[in-house]
């Protein structure tokens, strides 16, 4: 077995493994169309390598050569469709399909040219280069934020396109690509060409696989940190992100405040109108909170009917305005499943971070302020007096079982 045959078998096996890897990603989430298209591309790659391996068995190799070309060009097209789906770019179906048909017809007819003709070799290799540059254009034109892996992918696509365009010259430098199609796998060029194909094909596959797996992991992390009913962060995720927000605010020497809210008489809503209505109250309040919070705010559901928002860059006065605005607006919102004249309210406790405090200290003081709001009759906002500060005389006897 020649070196090129050996590399070809390796390519066949690697293409199968990569197709299986992309299918595994696709099965993890049925909505991952990019992975399905990429898997299809590498399955077509397996077909291409199988045809290449079988060409020496044909007396008339033209049909097999043209079929191998069309299949591999189709594989690069499927790869580009996967990229377009991943980067949310409209798939350029008409130009790619037209190019596939036109290039295949051209390859069929250039078989009549001399075997070592530069035009014949260009007709075979340049379409692959074009498809790689189409993939590069897809990633480049995406409006998604591009990270390091995305930039490396673009660089490898560009290098792969260049290597396809340079193959006719490499073939010429190595003495051609065999006297006939059957002799191709015995040529020195075949060994170089198949090796380059292995390097670039594997590099592209591993890069896009890493990008997809990165998204899967991010999606899993997001789902594990999100409260299903409210769509806000759950308590654990809120605490972690709040700690980071507080540390960042301290480093930047800007104020940071915490707002804790609790829905009033929530148990009575469940008892009177059912848990489905109670769920809609939570959904409505969470949706309003999500809309009121800025992008740099951190909002979470930290208990059954309890919510919290970290406000980086906000002092106590700003936090009070946020809480008062949320309180007054929520009190006017109709809730599906509740009588039209029934309005829900919420109580709020606010606190501003002081030097040497931790996020636990801040949450404790905001929680104490919330109890003050509950004890004052609910549907109001109360602020923490600060570490070591004394509460007003009418707040000394706090009823710590007064939430409802």
GROMACS .gro file of C-alpha atoms in nm:
model
  404
    1UNK     CA    1   0.000   0.000   0.000
    2UNK     CA    2   0.139   0.341  -0.100
    3UNK     CA    3   0.179   0.628   0.145
    4UNK     CA    4  -0.106   0.814  -0.028
    5UNK     CA    5  -0.334   0.510   0.010
    6UNK     CA    6  -0.251   0.494   0.378
    7UNK     CA    7  -0.326   0.866   0.426
    8UNK     CA    8  -0.649   0.819   0.231
    9UNK     CA    9  -0.761   0.546   0.470
   10UNK     CA   10  -0.672   0.771   0.764
   11UNK     CA   11  -0.877   1.053   0.610
   12UNK     CA   12  -1.171   0.816   0.564
   13UNK     CA   13  -1.155   0.711   0.929
   14UNK     CA   14  -1.108   1.066   1.058
   15UNK     CA   15  -1.402   1.191   0.849
   16UNK     CA   16  -1.619   0.920   1.003
   17UNK     CA   17  -1.512   1.010   1.356
   18UNK     CA   18  -1.577   1.379   1.293
   19UNK     CA   19  -1.919   1.308   1.141
   20UNK     CA   20  -2.004   1.106   1.453
   21UNK     CA   21  -1.880   1.390   1.676
   22UNK     CA   22  -2.098   1.649   1.504
   23UNK     CA   23  -2.397   1.413   1.517
   24UNK     CA   24  -2.339   1.374   1.891
   25UNK     CA   25  -2.356   1.752   1.927
   26UNK     CA   26  -2.670   1.760   1.711
   27UNK     CA   27  -2.839   1.488   1.920
   28UNK     CA   28  -2.762   1.683   2.237
   29UNK     CA   29  -2.991   1.960   2.114
   30UNK     CA   30  -3.231   1.895   1.825
   31UNK     CA   31  -3.223   2.267   1.745
   32UNK     CA   32  -2.855   2.259   1.650
   33UNK     CA   33  -2.889   2.264   1.271
   34UNK     CA   34  -2.524   2.372   1.228
   35UNK     CA   35  -2.398   2.045   1.375
   36UNK     CA   36  -2.627   1.840   1.149
   37UNK     CA   37  -2.501   2.017   0.838
   38UNK     CA   38  -2.139   1.981   0.946
   39UNK     CA   39  -2.196   1.611   1.012
   40UNK     CA   40  -2.343   1.582   0.661
   41UNK     CA   41  -2.034   1.749   0.520
   42UNK     CA   42  -1.801   1.497   0.680
   43UNK     CA   43  -2.024   1.206   0.578
   44UNK     CA   44  -1.988   1.331   0.220
   45UNK     CA   45  -1.616   1.349   0.287
   46UNK     CA   46  -1.621   0.977   0.368
   47UNK     CA   47  -1.796   0.909   0.036
   48UNK     CA   48  -1.533   1.118  -0.144
   49UNK     CA   49  -1.244   0.927   0.013
   50UNK     CA   50  -1.412   0.596  -0.069
   51UNK     CA   51  -1.450   0.697  -0.436
   52UNK     CA   52  -1.087   0.816  -0.448
   53UNK     CA   53  -0.972   0.484  -0.307
   54UNK     CA   54  -1.173   0.292  -0.568
   55UNK     CA   55  -1.064   0.489  -0.877
   56UNK     CA   56  -0.773   0.253  -0.968
   57UNK     CA   57  -1.031  -0.027  -1.014
   58UNK     CA   58  -1.206   0.157  -1.302
   59UNK     CA   59  -1.102   0.121  -1.665
   60UNK     CA   60  -1.272   0.449  -1.754
   61UNK     CA   61  -1.207   0.670  -1.453
   62UNK     CA   62  -1.382   0.983  -1.581
   63UNK     CA   63  -1.722   0.919  -1.412
   64UNK     CA   64  -1.553   0.832  -1.083
   65UNK     CA   65  -1.322   1.136  -1.098
   66UNK     CA   66  -1.612   1.372  -1.170
   67UNK     CA   67  -1.826   1.207  -0.903
   68UNK     CA   68  -1.544   1.240  -0.647
   69UNK     CA   69  -1.503   1.606  -0.736
   70UNK     CA   70  -1.877   1.679  -0.707
   71UNK     CA   71  -1.908   1.492  -0.377
   72UNK     CA   72  -1.613   1.672  -0.218
   73UNK     CA   73  -1.733   2.011  -0.344
   74UNK     CA   74  -2.074   1.921  -0.200
   75UNK     CA   75  -1.902   1.842   0.130
   76UNK     CA   76  -1.744   2.189   0.139
   77UNK     CA   77  -2.084   2.336   0.054
   78UNK     CA   78  -2.249   2.148   0.344
   79UNK     CA   79  -1.971   2.279   0.569
   80UNK     CA   80  -2.053   2.634   0.457
   81UNK     CA   81  -2.424   2.580   0.525
   82UNK     CA   82  -2.328   2.469   0.876
   83UNK     CA   83  -2.122   2.785   0.917
   84UNK     CA   84  -2.409   3.001   0.790
   85UNK     CA   85  -2.649   2.841   1.040
   86UNK     CA   86  -2.398   2.877   1.321
   87UNK     CA   87  -2.321   3.244   1.250
   88UNK     CA   88  -2.684   3.327   1.158
   89UNK     CA   89  -2.613   3.435   0.804
   90UNK     CA   90  -2.858   3.372   0.520
   91UNK     CA   91  -2.733   3.062   0.339
   92UNK     CA   92  -2.623   3.158  -0.016
   93UNK     CA   93  -2.803   2.861  -0.172
   94UNK     CA   94  -2.851   2.983  -0.533
   95UNK     CA   95  -2.488   3.087  -0.598
   96UNK     CA   96  -2.345   2.779  -0.424
   97UNK     CA   97  -2.573   2.536  -0.609
   98UNK     CA   98  -2.505   2.708  -0.942
   99UNK     CA   99  -2.133   2.699  -0.870
  100UNK     CA  100  -2.149   2.328  -0.779
  101UNK     CA  101  -2.322   2.239  -1.108
  102UNK     CA  102  -2.104   2.466  -1.323
  103UNK     CA  103  -1.779   2.347  -1.164
  104UNK     CA  104  -1.880   1.980  -1.200
  105UNK     CA  105  -1.960   2.029  -1.569
  106UNK     CA  106  -1.627   2.209  -1.618
  107UNK     CA  107  -1.436   1.925  -1.452
  108UNK     CA  108  -1.614   1.674  -1.675
  109UNK     CA  109  -1.504   1.851  -1.992
  110UNK     CA  110  -1.148   1.936  -1.885
  111UNK     CA  111  -1.083   1.562  -1.861
  112UNK     CA  112  -1.017   1.588  -2.236
  113UNK     CA  113  -0.723   1.822  -2.176
  114UNK     CA  114  -0.371   1.685  -2.125
  115UNK     CA  115  -0.335   1.523  -1.783
  116UNK     CA  116  -0.069   1.769  -1.664
  117UNK     CA  117  -0.241   2.074  -1.811
  118UNK     CA  118  -0.246   2.365  -1.565
  119UNK     CA  119  -0.599   2.456  -1.677
  120UNK     CA  120  -0.716   2.103  -1.596
  121UNK     CA  121  -0.560   2.109  -1.250
  122UNK     CA  122  -0.693   2.460  -1.183
  123UNK     CA  123  -1.045   2.356  -1.282
  124UNK     CA  124  -1.024   2.078  -1.024
  125UNK     CA  125  -0.872   2.271  -0.732
  126UNK     CA  126  -0.992   2.632  -0.760
  127UNK     CA  127  -1.359   2.550  -0.685
  128UNK     CA  128  -1.250   2.407  -0.350
  129UNK     CA  129  -1.056   2.726  -0.280
  130UNK     CA  130  -1.362   2.935  -0.370
  131UNK     CA  131  -1.580   2.738  -0.127
  132UNK     CA  132  -1.329   2.790   0.153
  133UNK     CA  133  -1.328   3.164   0.089
  134UNK     CA  134  -1.711   3.159   0.087
  135UNK     CA  135  -1.691   3.003   0.434
  136UNK     CA  136  -1.449   3.277   0.538
  137UNK     CA  137  -1.690   3.543   0.408
  138UNK     CA  138  -1.976   3.385   0.606
  139UNK     CA  139  -1.787   3.406   0.935
  140UNK     CA  140  -1.653   3.752   0.851
  141UNK     CA  141  -1.995   3.896   0.771
  142UNK     CA  142  -2.159   3.765   1.090
  143UNK     CA  143  -2.278   4.025   1.337
  144UNK     CA  144  -2.216   3.791   1.625
  145UNK     CA  145  -1.933   3.875   1.857
  146UNK     CA  146  -1.624   3.687   1.738
  147UNK     CA  147  -1.394   3.536   1.997
  148UNK     CA  148  -1.044   3.398   1.962
  149UNK     CA  149  -1.161   3.062   1.824
  150UNK     CA  150  -1.374   3.235   1.560
  151UNK     CA  151  -1.076   3.444   1.446
  152UNK     CA  152  -0.855   3.135   1.430
  153UNK     CA  153  -1.125   2.960   1.225
  154UNK     CA  154  -1.121   3.249   0.978
  155UNK     CA  155  -0.742   3.228   0.951
  156UNK     CA  156  -0.750   2.852   0.888
  157UNK     CA  157  -1.026   2.891   0.625
  158UNK     CA  158  -0.811   3.148   0.446
  159UNK     CA  159  -0.503   2.923   0.465
  160UNK     CA  160  -0.705   2.624   0.342
  161UNK     CA  161  -0.830   2.826   0.045
  162UNK     CA  162  -0.473   2.925  -0.038
  163UNK     CA  163  -0.350   2.565  -0.019
  164UNK     CA  164  -0.621   2.448  -0.259
  165UNK     CA  165  -0.529   2.728  -0.502
  166UNK     CA  166  -0.161   2.636  -0.476
  167UNK     CA  167  -0.205   2.262  -0.536
  168UNK     CA  168  -0.169   2.282  -0.917
  169UNK     CA  169   0.171   2.446  -0.867
  170UNK     CA  170   0.266   2.193  -0.600
  171UNK     CA  171   0.169   1.915  -0.843
  172UNK     CA  172   0.384   2.073  -1.115
  173UNK     CA  173   0.680   2.102  -0.876
  174UNK     CA  174   0.645   1.735  -0.774
  175UNK     CA  175   0.626   1.602  -1.129
  176UNK     CA  176   0.250   1.598  -1.179
  177UNK     CA  177  -0.039   1.403  -1.034
  178UNK     CA  178   0.014   1.074  -1.212
  179UNK     CA  179   0.002   0.967  -1.573
  180UNK     CA  180  -0.368   0.881  -1.537
  181UNK     CA  181  -0.634   0.883  -1.264
  182UNK     CA  182  -0.549   0.525  -1.173
  183UNK     CA  183  -0.186   0.623  -1.110
  184UNK     CA  184  -0.271   0.928  -0.897
  185UNK     CA  185  -0.240   0.748  -0.563
  186UNK     CA  186   0.109   0.629  -0.654
  187UNK     CA  187   0.238   0.982  -0.717
  188UNK     CA  188   0.438   1.195  -0.474
  189UNK     CA  189   0.186   1.473  -0.517
  190UNK     CA  190  -0.097   1.247  -0.391
  191UNK     CA  191   0.089   1.193  -0.064
  192UNK     CA  192   0.140   1.568  -0.018
  193UNK     CA  193  -0.215   1.654  -0.125
  194UNK     CA  194  -0.379   1.398   0.103
  195UNK     CA  195  -0.157   1.504   0.394
  196UNK     CA  196  -0.251   1.871   0.346
  197UNK     CA  197  -0.615   1.770   0.327
  198UNK     CA  198  -0.580   1.582   0.657
  199UNK     CA  199  -0.416   1.877   0.833
  200UNK     CA  200  -0.662   2.142   0.716
  201UNK     CA  201  -0.972   1.923   0.732
  202UNK     CA  202  -0.890   1.819   1.086
  203UNK     CA  203  -0.802   2.173   1.193
  204UNK     CA  204  -1.128   2.315   1.058
  205UNK     CA  205  -1.333   2.037   1.210
  206UNK     CA  206  -1.175   2.064   1.553
  207UNK     CA  207  -1.213   2.442   1.556
  208UNK     CA  208  -1.581   2.447   1.463
  209UNK     CA  209  -1.642   2.150   1.695
  210UNK     CA  210  -1.479   2.343   1.981
  211UNK     CA  211  -1.695   2.646   1.898
  212UNK     CA  212  -2.013   2.436   1.900
  213UNK     CA  213  -1.917   2.256   2.221
  214UNK     CA  214  -1.842   2.595   2.378
  215UNK     CA  215  -2.197   2.702   2.295
  216UNK     CA  216  -2.343   2.376   2.428
  217UNK     CA  217  -2.158   2.422   2.756
  218UNK     CA  218  -2.267   2.786   2.776
  219UNK     CA  219  -2.626   2.679   2.713
  220UNK     CA  220  -2.608   2.409   2.981
  221UNK     CA  221  -2.455   2.657   3.225
  222UNK     CA  222  -2.723   2.915   3.145
  223UNK     CA  223  -3.002   2.661   3.199
  224UNK     CA  224  -2.850   2.545   3.527
  225UNK     CA  225  -2.831   2.906   3.649
  226UNK     CA  226  -3.175   3.019   3.534
  227UNK     CA  227  -3.493   2.989   3.734
  228UNK     CA  228  -3.742   2.818   3.504
  229UNK     CA  229  -4.056   3.003   3.612
  230UNK     CA  230  -3.924   3.360   3.629
  231UNK     CA  231  -3.649   3.344   3.367
  232UNK     CA  232  -3.419   3.524   3.612
  233UNK     CA  233  -3.104   3.390   3.775
  234UNK     CA  234  -3.161   3.136   4.050
  235UNK     CA  235  -3.024   3.204   4.399
  236UNK     CA  236  -2.686   3.037   4.348
  237UNK     CA  237  -2.620   3.207   4.015
  238UNK     CA  238  -2.740   3.542   4.148
  239UNK     CA  239  -2.506   3.520   4.447
  240UNK     CA  240  -2.207   3.437   4.225
  241UNK     CA  241  -2.277   3.712   3.973
  242UNK     CA  242  -2.361   3.962   4.248
  243UNK     CA  243  -2.024   3.892   4.412
  244UNK     CA  244  -1.849   3.959   4.082
  245UNK     CA  245  -2.048   4.281   4.030
  246UNK     CA  246  -1.962   4.402   4.379
  247UNK     CA  247  -1.591   4.324   4.333
  248UNK     CA  248  -1.591   4.507   4.000
  249UNK     CA  249  -1.765   4.811   4.152
  250UNK     CA  250  -1.515   4.820   4.438
  251UNK     CA  251  -1.222   4.805   4.193
  252UNK     CA  252  -1.370   5.088   3.991
  253UNK     CA  253  -1.449   5.289   4.306
  254UNK     CA  254  -1.816   5.329   4.210
  255UNK     CA  255  -2.116   5.277   4.440
  256UNK     CA  256  -2.325   4.961   4.429
  257UNK     CA  257  -2.669   4.903   4.579
  258UNK     CA  258  -2.894   4.605   4.636
  259UNK     CA  259  -3.272   4.592   4.606
  260UNK     CA  260  -3.463   4.298   4.754
  261UNK     CA  261  -3.834   4.264   4.677
  262UNK     CA  262  -4.099   4.032   4.821
  263UNK     CA  263  -4.449   3.984   4.679
  264UNK     CA  264  -4.715   4.080   4.933
  265UNK     CA  265  -4.976   3.826   5.053
  266UNK     CA  266  -4.850   3.572   4.804
  267UNK     CA  267  -4.974   3.273   5.004
  268UNK     CA  268  -5.326   3.413   5.002
  269UNK     CA  269  -5.310   3.448   4.622
  270UNK     CA  270  -5.224   3.078   4.591
  271UNK     CA  271  -5.493   2.985   4.840
  272UNK     CA  272  -5.764   3.201   4.682
  273UNK     CA  273  -5.694   3.169   4.311
  274UNK     CA  274  -5.472   2.862   4.277
  275UNK     CA  275  -5.102   2.800   4.220
  276UNK     CA  276  -5.133   2.865   3.846
  277UNK     CA  277  -5.241   3.221   3.922
  278UNK     CA  278  -4.956   3.250   4.171
  279UNK     CA  279  -4.714   3.141   3.900
  280UNK     CA  280  -4.849   3.410   3.667
  281UNK     CA  281  -4.792   3.671   3.938
  282UNK     CA  282  -4.429   3.561   3.965
  283UNK     CA  283  -4.390   3.560   3.585
  284UNK     CA  284  -4.542   3.908   3.558
  285UNK     CA  285  -4.326   4.058   3.831
  286UNK     CA  286  -4.011   3.891   3.697
  287UNK     CA  287  -4.086   4.011   3.345
  288UNK     CA  288  -4.135   4.366   3.467
  289UNK     CA  289  -3.815   4.345   3.673
  290UNK     CA  290  -3.625   4.213   3.372
  291UNK     CA  291  -3.748   4.504   3.161
  292UNK     CA  292  -3.670   4.765   3.426
  293UNK     CA  293  -3.317   4.640   3.496
  294UNK     CA  294  -3.031   4.767   3.281
  295UNK     CA  295  -2.793   4.530   3.106
  296UNK     CA  296  -2.525   4.574   3.371
  297UNK     CA  297  -2.768   4.500   3.654
  298UNK     CA  298  -2.792   4.151   3.803
  299UNK     CA  299  -3.145   4.027   3.873
  300UNK     CA  300  -3.247   3.698   4.030
  301UNK     CA  301  -3.523   3.507   4.203
  302UNK     CA  302  -3.371   3.417   4.537
  303UNK     CA  303  -3.673   3.257   4.702
  304UNK     CA  304  -4.029   3.149   4.636
  305UNK     CA  305  -4.167   3.502   4.602
  306UNK     CA  306  -3.848   3.694   4.676
  307UNK     CA  307  -3.635   3.874   4.417
  308UNK     CA  308  -3.311   4.072   4.422
  309UNK     CA  309  -3.135   4.316   4.192
  310UNK     CA  310  -2.774   4.436   4.221
  311UNK     CA  311  -2.733   4.790   4.082
  312UNK     CA  312  -2.364   4.863   4.005
  313UNK     CA  313  -2.298   5.237   3.985
  314UNK     CA  314  -2.611   5.322   4.189
  315UNK     CA  315  -2.612   5.481   4.533
  316UNK     CA  316  -2.890   5.453   4.790
  317UNK     CA  317  -3.093   5.738   4.635
  318UNK     CA  318  -3.078   5.579   4.289
  319UNK     CA  319  -3.172   5.241   4.434
  320UNK     CA  320  -3.472   5.400   4.606
  321UNK     CA  321  -3.588   5.553   4.276
  322UNK     CA  322  -3.555   5.214   4.106
  323UNK     CA  323  -3.747   5.039   4.383
  324UNK     CA  324  -4.020   5.305   4.405
  325UNK     CA  325  -4.068   5.304   4.030
  326UNK     CA  326  -4.093   4.925   4.021
  327UNK     CA  327  -4.331   4.918   4.318
  328UNK     CA  328  -4.571   5.179   4.182
  329UNK     CA  329  -4.574   5.037   3.828
  330UNK     CA  330  -4.623   4.676   3.937
  331UNK     CA  331  -4.915   4.774   4.157
  332UNK     CA  332  -5.108   4.887   3.849
  333UNK     CA  333  -5.047   4.579   3.634
  334UNK     CA  334  -5.337   4.341   3.567
  335UNK     CA  335  -5.254   3.971   3.621
  336UNK     CA  336  -5.405   3.698   3.406
  337UNK     CA  337  -5.620   3.469   3.616
  338UNK     CA  338  -5.694   3.729   3.883
  339UNK     CA  339  -6.010   3.944   3.903
  340UNK     CA  340  -5.976   4.274   3.711
  341UNK     CA  341  -5.998   4.478   4.030
  342UNK     CA  342  -5.735   4.268   4.205
  343UNK     CA  343  -5.389   4.423   4.203
  344UNK     CA  344  -5.076   4.268   4.346
  345UNK     CA  345  -4.814   4.462   4.537
  346UNK     CA  346  -4.457   4.411   4.653
  347UNK     CA  347  -4.242   4.536   4.939
  348UNK     CA  348  -3.881   4.647   4.892
  349UNK     CA  349  -3.568   4.671   5.104
  350UNK     CA  350  -3.262   4.856   4.977
  351UNK     CA  351  -2.903   4.895   5.092
  352UNK     CA  352  -2.584   5.051   4.959
  353UNK     CA  353  -2.250   4.877   4.995
  354UNK     CA  354  -2.019   5.037   5.251
  355UNK     CA  355  -1.637   4.997   5.269
  356UNK     CA  356  -1.515   4.666   5.415
  357UNK     CA  357  -1.857   4.502   5.359
  358UNK     CA  358  -1.908   4.176   5.175
  359UNK     CA  359  -2.201   4.077   4.955
  360UNK     CA  360  -2.334   3.875   5.250
  361UNK     CA  361  -2.335   4.189   5.468
  362UNK     CA  362  -2.511   4.384   5.193
  363UNK     CA  363  -2.779   4.117   5.148
  364UNK     CA  364  -2.834   4.094   5.524
  365UNK     CA  365  -2.893   4.469   5.554
  366UNK     CA  366  -3.122   4.482   5.251
  367UNK     CA  367  -3.315   4.187   5.394
  368UNK     CA  368  -3.353   4.369   5.725
  369UNK     CA  369  -3.483   4.674   5.537
  370UNK     CA  370  -3.732   4.447   5.361
  371UNK     CA  371  -3.862   4.326   5.695
  372UNK     CA  372  -3.908   4.691   5.790
  373UNK     CA  373  -4.119   4.742   5.478
  374UNK     CA  374  -4.328   4.436   5.562
  375UNK     CA  375  -4.370   4.554   5.920
  376UNK     CA  376  -4.473   4.903   5.798
  377UNK     CA  377  -4.776   4.764   5.618
  378UNK     CA  378  -4.624   4.633   5.291
  379UNK     CA  379  -4.634   4.795   4.945
  380UNK     CA  380  -4.354   5.033   5.039
  381UNK     CA  381  -3.976   5.081   5.022
  382UNK     CA  382  -3.743   5.092   5.320
  383UNK     CA  383  -3.368   5.159   5.323
  384UNK     CA  384  -3.093   5.028   5.545
  385UNK     CA  385  -2.933   5.284   5.773
  386UNK     CA  386  -2.591   5.136   5.707
  387UNK     CA  387  -2.353   4.917   5.910
  388UNK     CA  388  -2.393   4.988   6.279
  389UNK     CA  389  -2.663   5.246   6.208
  390UNK     CA  390  -2.969   5.261   6.431
  391UNK     CA  391  -3.315   5.206   6.293
  392UNK     CA  392  -3.596   5.450   6.360
  393UNK     CA  393  -3.766   5.394   6.695
  394UNK     CA  394  -4.083   5.263   6.534
  395UNK     CA  395  -3.881   4.983   6.373
  396UNK     CA  396  -3.711   4.839   6.681
  397UNK     CA  397  -3.958   4.557   6.732
  398UNK     CA  398  -3.948   4.388   6.394
  399UNK     CA  399  -4.180   4.097   6.329
  400UNK     CA  400  -3.948   3.852   6.152
  401UNK     CA  401  -4.235   3.621   6.065
  402UNK     CA  402  -4.431   3.896   5.900
  403UNK     CA  403  -4.376   3.806   5.531
  404UNK     CA  404  -4.673   3.685   5.344
   0.00000   0.00000   0.00000
